[in-house]
mmCIF file of C-alpha atoms in Angstrom:
data_model
loop_
_atom_site.group_PDB
_atom_site.id
_atom_site.type_symbol
_atom_site.label_atom_id
_atom_site.label_comp_id
_atom_site.label_asym_id
_atom_site.label_seq_id
_atom_site.Cartn_x
_atom_site.Cartn_y
_atom_site.Cartn_z
ATOM 1 C CA MET A 9 -12.723 62.216 67.074
ATOM 2 C CA MET A 10 -9.637 61.828 69.459
ATOM 3 C CA ASN A 11 -8.802 58.215 69.658
ATOM 4 C CA LEU A 12 -9.520 56.731 72.674
ATOM 5 C CA ASN A 13 -6.802 53.357 72.777
ATOM 6 C CA TRP A 14 -4.115 56.441 71.949
ATOM 7 C CA LEU A 15 -5.829 58.611 74.485
ATOM 8 C CA SER A 16 -5.463 55.668 77.111
ATOM 9 C CA LEU A 17 -1.935 54.668 75.813
ATOM 10 C CA GLN A 18 -1.061 58.393 76.504
ATOM 11 C CA LEU A 19 -2.463 58.875 79.949
ATOM 12 C CA LEU A 20 -0.334 55.510 80.772
ATOM 13 C CA ALA A 21 2.816 56.631 79.104
ATOM 14 C CA LEU A 22 2.288 60.411 81.849
ATOM 15 C CA THR A 23 1.375 57.654 84.677
ATOM 16 C CA LEU A 24 4.449 55.795 84.245
ATOM 17 C CA TRP A 25 6.974 58.841 83.922
ATOM 18 C CA ALA A 26 5.109 59.969 86.719
ATOM 19 C CA VAL A 27 6.362 57.165 88.885
ATOM 20 C CA VAL A 28 9.816 56.985 87.164
ATOM 21 C CA ALA A 29 10.321 61.146 88.172
ATOM 22 C CA GLN A 30 9.201 60.851 91.878
ATOM 23 C CA ALA A 31 11.393 57.791 92.245
ATOM 24 C CA THR A 32 13.898 59.752 90.999
ATOM 25 C CA LEU A 33 13.281 62.525 92.859
ATOM 26 C CA GLN A 34 12.973 60.616 96.282
ATOM 27 C CA ASP A 35 17.010 59.092 95.322
ATOM 28 C CA LYS A 36 18.062 62.432 94.862
ATOM 29 C CA LEU A 37 16.802 62.985 98.387
ATOM 30 C CA THR A 38 17.900 60.503 99.929
ATOM 31 C CA VAL A 39 21.541 60.971 98.804
ATOM 32 C CA ARG A 40 22.879 61.258 102.127
ATOM 33 C CA ALA A 41 21.088 60.784 105.686
ATOM 34 C CA PHE A 42 20.724 63.769 107.874
ATOM 35 C CA SER A 43 21.415 63.087 111.243
ATOM 36 C CA ASN A 44 18.688 65.785 112.583
ATOM 37 C CA PRO A 45 16.377 66.201 109.682
ATOM 38 C CA HIS A 46 13.649 68.142 111.746
ATOM 39 C CA PHE A 47 15.901 70.188 113.413
ATOM 40 C CA ALA A 48 13.267 73.445 113.797
ATOM 41 C CA ASP A 49 12.376 72.383 117.504
ATOM 42 C CA VAL A 50 15.076 70.549 119.156
ATOM 43 C CA LEU A 51 16.018 73.629 121.070
ATOM 44 C CA ASN A 52 13.304 74.608 123.007
ATOM 45 C CA ASP A 53 12.278 78.520 123.833
ATOM 46 C CA ASN A 54 14.354 78.879 126.865
ATOM 47 C CA GLN A 55 17.487 77.901 124.951
ATOM 48 C CA LEU A 56 16.638 80.077 122.120
ATOM 49 C CA GLU A 57 16.114 82.777 124.524
ATOM 50 C CA ARG A 58 19.650 82.533 125.652
ATOM 51 C CA LEU A 59 21.059 82.155 122.304
ATOM 52 C CA ALA A 60 19.976 85.651 121.558
ATOM 53 C CA SER A 61 20.326 86.783 124.229
ATOM 54 C CA THR A 62 24.078 85.971 123.588
ATOM 55 C CA ALA A 63 24.495 87.183 119.914
ATOM 56 C CA HIS A 64 22.495 90.255 120.856
ATOM 57 C CA LYS A 65 26.095 90.649 123.320
ATOM 58 C CA GLU A 66 28.116 89.388 121.191
ATOM 59 C CA SER A 67 27.236 92.133 118.144
ATOM 60 C CA SER A 68 29.535 94.515 117.990
ATOM 61 C CA TRP A 69 31.503 91.435 116.331
ATOM 62 C CA LEU A 70 29.971 92.260 113.335
ATOM 63 C CA ASP A 71 29.472 95.711 113.759
ATOM 64 C CA ILE A 72 30.263 97.381 110.339
ATOM 65 C CA ARG A 73 32.426 99.954 111.117
ATOM 66 C CA ASN A 74 34.604 98.568 113.994
ATOM 67 C CA GLY A 75 33.364 94.914 114.453
ATOM 68 C CA GLU A 76 36.608 92.517 114.919
ATOM 69 C CA LEU A 77 35.225 90.074 112.568
ATOM 70 C CA LEU A 78 33.875 91.731 109.738
ATOM 71 C CA SER A 79 35.178 95.568 109.561
ATOM 72 C CA PRO A 80 38.609 93.919 108.684
ATOM 73 C CA VAL A 81 37.316 91.656 105.593
ATOM 74 C CA LEU A 82 35.455 95.046 104.230
ATOM 75 C CA VAL A 83 38.515 95.445 101.854
ATOM 76 C CA PRO A 84 39.547 94.820 98.612
ATOM 77 C CA ARG A 85 40.532 91.191 98.354
ATOM 78 C CA GLN A 86 41.876 90.001 95.305
ATOM 79 C CA ILE A 87 43.923 86.807 95.502
ATOM 80 C CA GLY A 88 47.768 87.999 95.983
ATOM 81 C CA SER A 89 46.283 91.893 97.732
ATOM 82 C CA PRO A 90 47.532 92.847 101.287
ATOM 83 C CA GLY A 91 43.509 92.470 101.934
ATOM 84 C CA TYR A 92 43.541 89.081 100.946
ATOM 85 C CA ARG A 93 46.801 88.426 102.997
ATOM 86 C CA ALA A 94 45.032 89.896 105.906
ATOM 87 C CA THR A 95 41.498 88.144 105.497
ATOM 88 C CA GLN A 96 43.607 84.408 105.678
ATOM 89 C CA ASP A 97 45.074 85.884 108.485
ATOM 90 C CA LEU A 98 42.320 86.315 110.144
ATOM 91 C CA ILE A 99 40.152 83.294 109.417
ATOM 92 C CA VAL A 100 43.899 81.316 110.545
ATOM 93 C CA THR A 101 44.267 82.875 113.814
ATOM 94 C CA THR A 102 40.556 83.321 115.421
ATOM 95 C CA LEU A 103 39.839 79.484 114.142
ATOM 96 C CA GLY A 104 43.196 78.452 115.382
ATOM 97 C CA GLN A 105 42.732 79.995 118.568
ATOM 98 C CA LEU A 106 39.383 78.046 118.964
ATOM 99 C CA GLY A 107 40.587 74.804 118.719
ATOM 100 C CA TYR A 108 39.844 74.370 115.031
ATOM 101 C CA ALA A 109 42.429 71.930 112.607
ATOM 102 C CA ILE A 110 43.942 74.399 109.936
ATOM 103 C CA SER A 111 44.087 72.477 106.502
ATOM 104 C CA TRP A 112 45.690 74.611 103.517
ATOM 105 C CA ASP A 113 44.381 73.488 100.358
ATOM 106 C CA ASN A 114 46.978 75.020 98.027
ATOM 107 C CA PHE A 115 47.215 74.759 94.048
ATOM 108 C CA THR A 116 48.613 76.808 91.048
ATOM 109 C CA THR A 117 46.001 76.879 88.285
ATOM 110 C CA PRO A 118 45.274 77.920 84.356
ATOM 111 C CA THR A 119 43.420 81.519 84.338
ATOM 112 C CA PRO A 120 42.918 83.470 81.862
ATOM 113 C CA MET A 121 45.611 85.655 83.306
ATOM 114 C CA GLY A 122 48.026 83.291 83.470
ATOM 115 C CA ASP A 123 48.951 80.761 86.035
ATOM 116 C CA VAL A 124 48.016 81.929 89.328
ATOM 117 C CA LYS A 125 48.142 80.845 92.861
ATOM 118 C CA MET A 126 45.098 79.991 95.401
ATOM 119 C CA SER A 127 44.647 78.557 98.610
ATOM 120 C CA ASN A 128 41.152 77.211 100.039
ATOM 121 C CA ILE A 129 41.217 77.406 103.900
ATOM 122 C CA ILE A 130 39.383 74.624 105.714
ATOM 123 C CA ALA A 131 39.015 74.349 109.933
ATOM 124 C CA THR A 132 37.754 71.723 111.015
ATOM 125 C CA LYS A 133 36.383 70.682 115.089
ATOM 126 C CA ASN A 134 37.038 67.385 116.220
ATOM 127 C CA PRO A 135 38.078 66.161 112.730
ATOM 128 C CA SER A 136 38.054 62.452 114.032
ATOM 129 C CA ALA A 137 34.155 62.526 113.855
ATOM 130 C CA ALA A 138 32.565 60.116 111.342
ATOM 131 C CA LYS A 139 30.906 63.000 109.691
ATOM 132 C CA ARG A 140 30.887 66.731 108.936
ATOM 133 C CA LEU A 141 28.388 69.461 108.929
ATOM 134 C CA VAL A 142 30.166 71.918 106.568
ATOM 135 C CA LEU A 143 29.745 75.865 106.578
ATOM 136 C CA ALA A 144 31.511 77.387 103.292
ATOM 137 C CA ALA A 145 31.925 80.972 101.457
ATOM 138 C CA HIS A 146 34.072 82.461 99.255
ATOM 139 C CA TYR A 147 36.461 84.633 100.757
ATOM 140 C CA GLU A 148 38.472 86.913 97.588
ATOM 141 C CA SER A 149 37.011 89.309 96.119
ATOM 142 C CA LYS A 150 36.809 89.787 92.196
ATOM 143 C CA ILE A 151 38.839 91.882 90.242
ATOM 144 C CA VAL A 152 36.542 94.622 88.686
ATOM 145 C CA PRO A 153 37.768 97.734 86.440
ATOM 146 C CA GLY A 154 37.480 101.289 87.845
ATOM 147 C CA GLY A 155 38.701 100.493 91.285
ATOM 148 C CA ASP A 156 38.905 98.473 94.562
ATOM 149 C CA PHE A 157 35.718 95.897 94.275
ATOM 150 C CA ILE A 158 35.301 95.663 97.794
ATOM 151 C CA GLY A 159 32.350 92.745 97.838
ATOM 152 C CA ALA A 160 30.563 93.452 101.269
ATOM 153 C CA THR A 161 27.848 91.004 100.740
ATOM 154 C CA ASP A 162 30.397 89.454 98.092
ATOM 155 C CA SER A 163 31.562 87.424 100.388
ATOM 156 C CA ALA A 164 32.969 89.364 103.422
ATOM 157 C CA VAL A 165 30.110 89.010 105.550
ATOM 158 C CA PRO A 166 29.870 85.472 104.742
ATOM 159 C CA VAL A 167 33.122 85.471 105.724
ATOM 160 C CA ALA A 168 32.266 87.017 109.189
ATOM 161 C CA MET A 169 29.670 84.931 109.716
ATOM 162 C CA ILE A 170 31.041 81.998 109.761
ATOM 163 C CA LEU A 171 33.680 83.230 112.035
ATOM 164 C CA ASP A 172 30.856 84.441 114.114
ATOM 165 C CA ILE A 173 29.405 81.239 114.355
ATOM 166 C CA ALA A 174 32.549 79.470 115.569
ATOM 167 C CA LYS A 175 33.401 82.341 117.833
ATOM 168 C CA GLY A 176 30.075 82.419 119.527
ATOM 169 C CA LEU A 177 28.816 78.936 120.107
ATOM 170 C CA ALA A 178 32.867 77.989 121.369
ATOM 171 C CA GLY A 179 31.902 76.971 124.247
ATOM 172 C CA LEU A 180 29.117 74.632 123.521
ATOM 173 C CA ILE A 181 30.846 73.157 120.481
ATOM 174 C CA ASP A 182 33.648 72.036 122.896
ATOM 175 C CA LYS A 183 31.527 70.408 125.499
ATOM 176 C CA GLN A 184 30.305 68.314 122.314
ATOM 177 C CA THR A 185 32.794 65.904 123.062
ATOM 178 C CA ASP A 186 30.905 62.445 122.174
ATOM 179 C CA SER A 187 29.221 63.538 119.002
ATOM 180 C CA ASP A 188 29.891 62.233 115.616
ATOM 181 C CA ILE A 189 28.764 64.450 113.742
ATOM 182 C CA SER A 190 31.470 68.174 113.391
ATOM 183 C CA LEU A 191 31.360 71.696 111.892
ATOM 184 C CA GLN A 192 33.807 72.080 109.452
ATOM 185 C CA MET A 193 34.375 75.677 108.042
ATOM 186 C CA VAL A 194 35.764 75.589 104.395
ATOM 187 C CA PHE A 195 36.616 79.265 103.508
ATOM 188 C CA PHE A 196 37.074 79.194 98.716
ATOM 189 C CA ASP A 197 39.510 81.127 97.349
ATOM 190 C CA GLY A 198 38.992 81.799 93.214
ATOM 191 C CA GLU A 199 35.240 81.783 93.242
ATOM 192 C CA GLU A 200 35.342 84.801 91.170
ATOM 193 C CA ALA A 201 35.990 85.116 87.283
ATOM 194 C CA PHE A 202 38.468 86.900 86.203
ATOM 195 C CA GLU A 203 36.906 87.537 82.773
ATOM 196 C CA GLN A 204 33.703 85.741 81.542
ATOM 197 C CA TRP A 205 32.203 83.468 83.990
ATOM 198 C CA THR A 206 32.631 79.895 82.491
ATOM 199 C CA SER A 207 33.532 76.444 83.326
ATOM 200 C CA THR A 208 36.669 77.020 83.513
ATOM 201 C CA ASP A 209 37.148 80.765 84.691
ATOM 202 C CA SER A 210 35.175 80.612 87.862
ATOM 203 C CA ILE A 211 35.209 78.362 91.312
ATOM 204 C CA TYR A 212 38.642 77.166 90.633
ATOM 205 C CA GLY A 213 39.161 76.719 94.535
ATOM 206 C CA ALA A 214 36.076 74.903 94.777
ATOM 207 C CA ARG A 215 36.642 72.667 92.013
ATOM 208 C CA HIS A 216 39.924 71.875 92.757
ATOM 209 C CA LEU A 217 38.518 70.750 96.979
ATOM 210 C CA ALA A 218 36.098 68.777 95.812
ATOM 211 C CA GLU A 219 38.203 66.489 93.203
ATOM 212 C CA PHE A 220 41.134 66.659 96.158
ATOM 213 C CA TRP A 221 38.284 65.665 98.651
ATOM 214 C CA GLU A 222 36.783 63.029 96.650
ATOM 215 C CA HIS A 223 39.526 60.789 96.485
ATOM 216 C CA ASN A 224 41.547 62.011 99.606
ATOM 217 C CA PRO A 225 40.891 62.601 103.297
ATOM 218 C CA ASP A 226 41.505 66.389 104.362
ATOM 219 C CA PRO A 227 45.390 66.596 105.747
ATOM 220 C CA ALA A 228 43.269 67.426 109.186
ATOM 221 C CA THR A 229 41.392 64.095 109.172
ATOM 222 C CA VAL A 230 44.780 62.258 108.354
ATOM 223 C CA ALA A 231 46.444 64.067 111.802
ATOM 224 C CA ALA A 232 43.862 63.406 114.116
ATOM 225 C CA LEU A 233 43.375 59.485 112.834
ATOM 226 C CA SER A 234 46.975 58.786 112.439
ATOM 227 C CA GLY A 235 46.641 55.066 113.951
ATOM 228 C CA ALA A 236 44.551 54.210 111.227
ATOM 229 C CA THR A 237 46.155 52.233 108.040
ATOM 230 C CA GLU A 238 43.360 53.150 105.605
ATOM 231 C CA HIS A 239 41.638 56.224 105.732
ATOM 232 C CA ARG A 240 38.156 57.317 103.732
ATOM 233 C CA PRO A 241 38.196 60.222 101.330
ATOM 234 C CA GLU A 242 36.804 63.650 103.014
ATOM 235 C CA LEU A 243 33.219 63.516 100.741
ATOM 236 C CA GLU A 244 32.543 60.510 102.645
ATOM 237 C CA ARG A 245 32.074 62.138 105.488
ATOM 238 C CA VAL A 246 30.563 65.689 104.486
ATOM 239 C CA GLU A 247 26.636 65.425 105.193
ATOM 240 C CA LEU A 248 25.739 68.098 104.719
ATOM 241 C CA MET A 249 27.131 71.755 103.093
ATOM 242 C CA VAL A 250 25.634 75.393 103.711
ATOM 243 C CA LEU A 251 27.266 77.701 101.007
ATOM 244 C CA MET A 252 26.566 81.553 101.786
ATOM 245 C CA ASP A 253 26.560 84.253 100.004
ATOM 246 C CA LEU A 254 25.385 87.862 99.134
ATOM 247 C CA ILE A 255 24.688 87.921 102.277
ATOM 248 C CA GLY A 256 24.003 91.858 104.686
ATOM 249 C CA ALA A 257 22.155 93.732 101.921
ATOM 250 C CA PRO A 258 18.614 95.179 103.175
ATOM 251 C CA ASP A 259 17.091 93.603 100.266
ATOM 252 C CA ASN A 260 18.423 89.649 101.127
ATOM 253 C CA MET A 261 16.145 87.187 100.421
ATOM 254 C CA PHE A 262 16.697 83.245 100.840
ATOM 255 C CA ALA A 263 14.922 80.135 99.031
ATOM 256 C CA ALA A 264 15.604 76.218 98.461
ATOM 257 C CA LEU A 265 17.696 76.086 96.063
ATOM 258 C CA GLN A 266 18.482 72.660 95.864
ATOM 259 C CA ILE A 267 15.585 69.503 95.495
ATOM 260 C CA PRO A 268 18.191 67.785 97.936
ATOM 261 C CA THR A 269 17.944 69.816 100.497
ATOM 262 C CA ALA A 270 14.342 71.773 100.585
ATOM 263 C CA ASP A 271 13.145 69.622 103.706
ATOM 264 C CA ILE A 272 16.071 70.906 105.424
ATOM 265 C CA PHE A 273 15.363 74.590 103.819
ATOM 266 C CA THR A 274 11.784 74.236 105.174
ATOM 267 C CA GLN A 275 13.215 73.615 108.697
ATOM 268 C CA LEU A 276 15.553 76.254 108.337
ATOM 269 C CA SER A 277 12.284 78.184 108.119
ATOM 270 C CA LYS A 278 10.526 77.032 110.656
ATOM 271 C CA LEU A 279 13.315 77.872 112.860
ATOM 272 C CA GLU A 280 13.538 81.260 111.543
ATOM 273 C CA LYS A 281 9.550 81.969 112.120
ATOM 274 C CA ARG A 282 10.385 80.955 115.956
ATOM 275 C CA LEU A 283 13.078 83.472 116.269
ATOM 276 C CA GLN A 284 10.685 85.819 114.624
ATOM 277 C CA SER A 285 7.637 85.235 116.648
ATOM 278 C CA ALA A 286 9.763 85.745 119.386
ATOM 279 C CA GLU A 287 10.794 89.084 118.282
ATOM 280 C CA TYR A 288 14.109 88.010 118.104
ATOM 281 C CA ILE A 289 14.554 88.953 114.599
ATOM 282 C CA ASP A 290 13.032 91.750 112.724
ATOM 283 C CA ARG A 291 11.754 90.185 109.243
ATOM 284 C CA LEU A 292 11.507 86.766 107.677
ATOM 285 C CA TYR A 293 14.208 85.767 105.137
ATOM 286 C CA MET A 294 13.231 82.001 103.933
ATOM 287 C CA ASN A 295 11.089 82.427 101.056
ATOM 288 C CA THR A 296 8.671 79.376 101.209
ATOM 289 C CA ALA A 297 6.848 80.581 98.213
ATOM 290 C CA MET A 298 9.407 80.101 95.572
ATOM 291 C CA PRO A 299 8.845 76.304 94.245
ATOM 292 C CA PRO A 300 12.683 74.604 95.479
ATOM 293 C CA GLY A 301 14.928 73.639 92.810
ATOM 294 C CA ALA A 302 13.121 77.007 90.400
ATOM 295 C CA ALA A 303 16.004 79.040 90.300
ATOM 296 C CA GLY A 304 19.652 77.301 89.149
ATOM 297 C CA ILE A 305 22.538 79.690 90.037
ATOM 298 C CA GLU A 306 26.340 78.501 89.649
ATOM 299 C CA ASP A 307 28.308 78.876 92.664
ATOM 300 C CA ASP A 308 30.854 77.140 94.469
ATOM 301 C CA HIS A 309 28.536 74.255 95.374
ATOM 302 C CA LEU A 310 28.698 73.016 92.106
ATOM 303 C CA PRO A 311 31.178 70.404 92.210
ATOM 304 C CA PHE A 312 30.052 69.188 95.340
ATOM 305 C CA ILE A 313 26.259 68.487 94.367
ATOM 306 C CA GLU A 314 28.277 66.637 90.811
ATOM 307 C CA ARG A 315 29.511 63.916 93.446
ATOM 308 C CA ASN A 316 26.078 64.144 95.466
ATOM 309 C CA ILE A 317 26.955 66.210 97.923
ATOM 310 C CA PRO A 318 23.543 67.683 99.738
ATOM 311 C CA VAL A 319 24.218 71.631 100.044
ATOM 312 C CA LEU A 320 21.692 74.401 101.155
ATOM 313 C CA HIS A 321 22.572 76.793 99.316
ATOM 314 C CA LEU A 322 21.971 80.271 100.614
ATOM 315 C CA ILE A 323 22.664 82.889 98.045
ATOM 316 C CA SER A 324 19.913 85.867 98.489
ATOM 317 C CA VAL A 325 17.228 85.397 95.127
ATOM 318 C CA PRO A 326 16.933 88.058 94.123
ATOM 319 C CA PHE A 327 21.088 89.630 94.137
ATOM 320 C CA PRO A 328 21.929 92.308 95.475
ATOM 321 C CA ARG A 329 21.475 95.660 93.701
ATOM 322 C CA VAL A 330 25.063 96.383 93.927
ATOM 323 C CA TRP A 331 26.521 92.488 93.020
ATOM 324 C CA HIS A 332 29.397 93.281 91.190
ATOM 325 C CA THR A 333 29.731 96.687 91.456
ATOM 326 C CA LEU A 334 32.127 99.123 93.481
ATOM 327 C CA SER A 335 28.750 100.068 95.076
ATOM 328 C CA ASP A 336 29.045 96.681 96.986
ATOM 329 C CA ASN A 337 31.356 98.276 100.244
ATOM 330 C CA ALA A 338 30.366 99.125 103.673
ATOM 331 C CA GLU A 339 28.085 101.231 102.806
ATOM 332 C CA ALA A 340 25.645 98.344 100.753
ATOM 333 C CA LEU A 341 25.319 96.952 104.148
ATOM 334 C CA ASP A 342 22.387 96.818 106.628
ATOM 335 C CA ALA A 343 23.333 96.516 110.654
ATOM 336 C CA THR A 344 19.832 94.522 111.436
ATOM 337 C CA VAL A 345 20.368 92.184 108.490
ATOM 338 C CA ILE A 346 23.249 91.255 109.298
ATOM 339 C CA ALA A 347 22.411 90.504 112.817
ATOM 340 C CA ASP A 348 18.803 88.983 112.457
ATOM 341 C CA MET A 349 21.177 86.256 109.800
ATOM 342 C CA SER A 350 23.524 85.276 112.553
ATOM 343 C CA LEU A 351 21.333 84.438 115.055
ATOM 344 C CA ILE A 352 19.464 82.399 112.286
ATOM 345 C CA MET A 353 22.685 80.901 111.440
ATOM 346 C CA ARG A 354 23.937 80.056 115.221
ATOM 347 C CA SER A 355 20.537 78.799 116.360
ATOM 348 C CA PHE A 356 20.550 76.985 113.020
ATOM 349 C CA VAL A 357 24.138 74.971 113.714
ATOM 350 C CA ALA A 358 22.865 74.528 117.617
ATOM 351 C CA SER A 359 19.698 72.821 116.690
ATOM 352 C CA TYR A 360 21.618 70.554 114.051
ATOM 353 C CA LEU A 361 24.523 70.024 115.929
ATOM 354 C CA ARG A 362 21.969 69.459 119.411
ATOM 355 C CA LEU A 363 24.378 71.278 121.727
ATOM 356 C CA HIS A 364 23.160 71.642 124.554
ATOM 357 C CA VAL A 365 22.345 75.566 125.203
#
């Protein structure tokens, strides 16, 4: 027979463990106070309809063959290549014309291929604002033996989608002059491994920028607050980062991969369901059946969550079938998925920033 005293002690230990675990989870969930944690219902039905109508009219920007924001980046973008340089130019030109302050985070880093020059690109609207909603993606493509790897889902579509959000919501964002939270866009260099993914051969740009921002403000912030004698590190301004990757394939599905942003994912799912119920999008993409934090995926978010920055990681789970193959090109993309995800993300940003739609 089991000793009851022993059993009582075990039950007490489990109870104490549960209390500590709950407290620890709560600590993780309260790293940052979100400005708009219940954004799913911020926009009324008429406002969502206006967003959907505008997105439909502007859908040609993300056309796979001729879209001014997507087709130029559906090219090989290995570091230093002509496609890589052209993608940099597209990002800077598009966002510069929309009034974003552009910063370059240039650095040289050791890799298995020797020292390589890399550049993160940061674009900030209203850099004097106290807080940031950050949209992020990597823009270079992987070196794959046997041919020119494009990386249509990885991550040409996410890059184009971020530009689409900036351009599609430009008028609304420009009117939001009194907000204490601004939109910031980060395009990481060097996400892909040169040989085999390790902690040192991967996410070069994210590791460099996270370390820099941990101790320094972004140059655009310094310029906007030129009269200030002291500047907070840029990471202290980041309220939420949304990292997008592997988007545009027919089988895209997304899950709550980070516990601290599980509630944000739930709100995004609710917003998505409103769009689907109104028949503005074809189907649902947010998998709420998977428990938060059930899948661990290494990506550009890692150096930021290590510094307690909340990240909503929108990466397809499972990965697209064409992942890291030469077939990850324009033929692998689904126009409906791209249009749906564009509207979902436009609606998210408009809702979270409380834009006057």
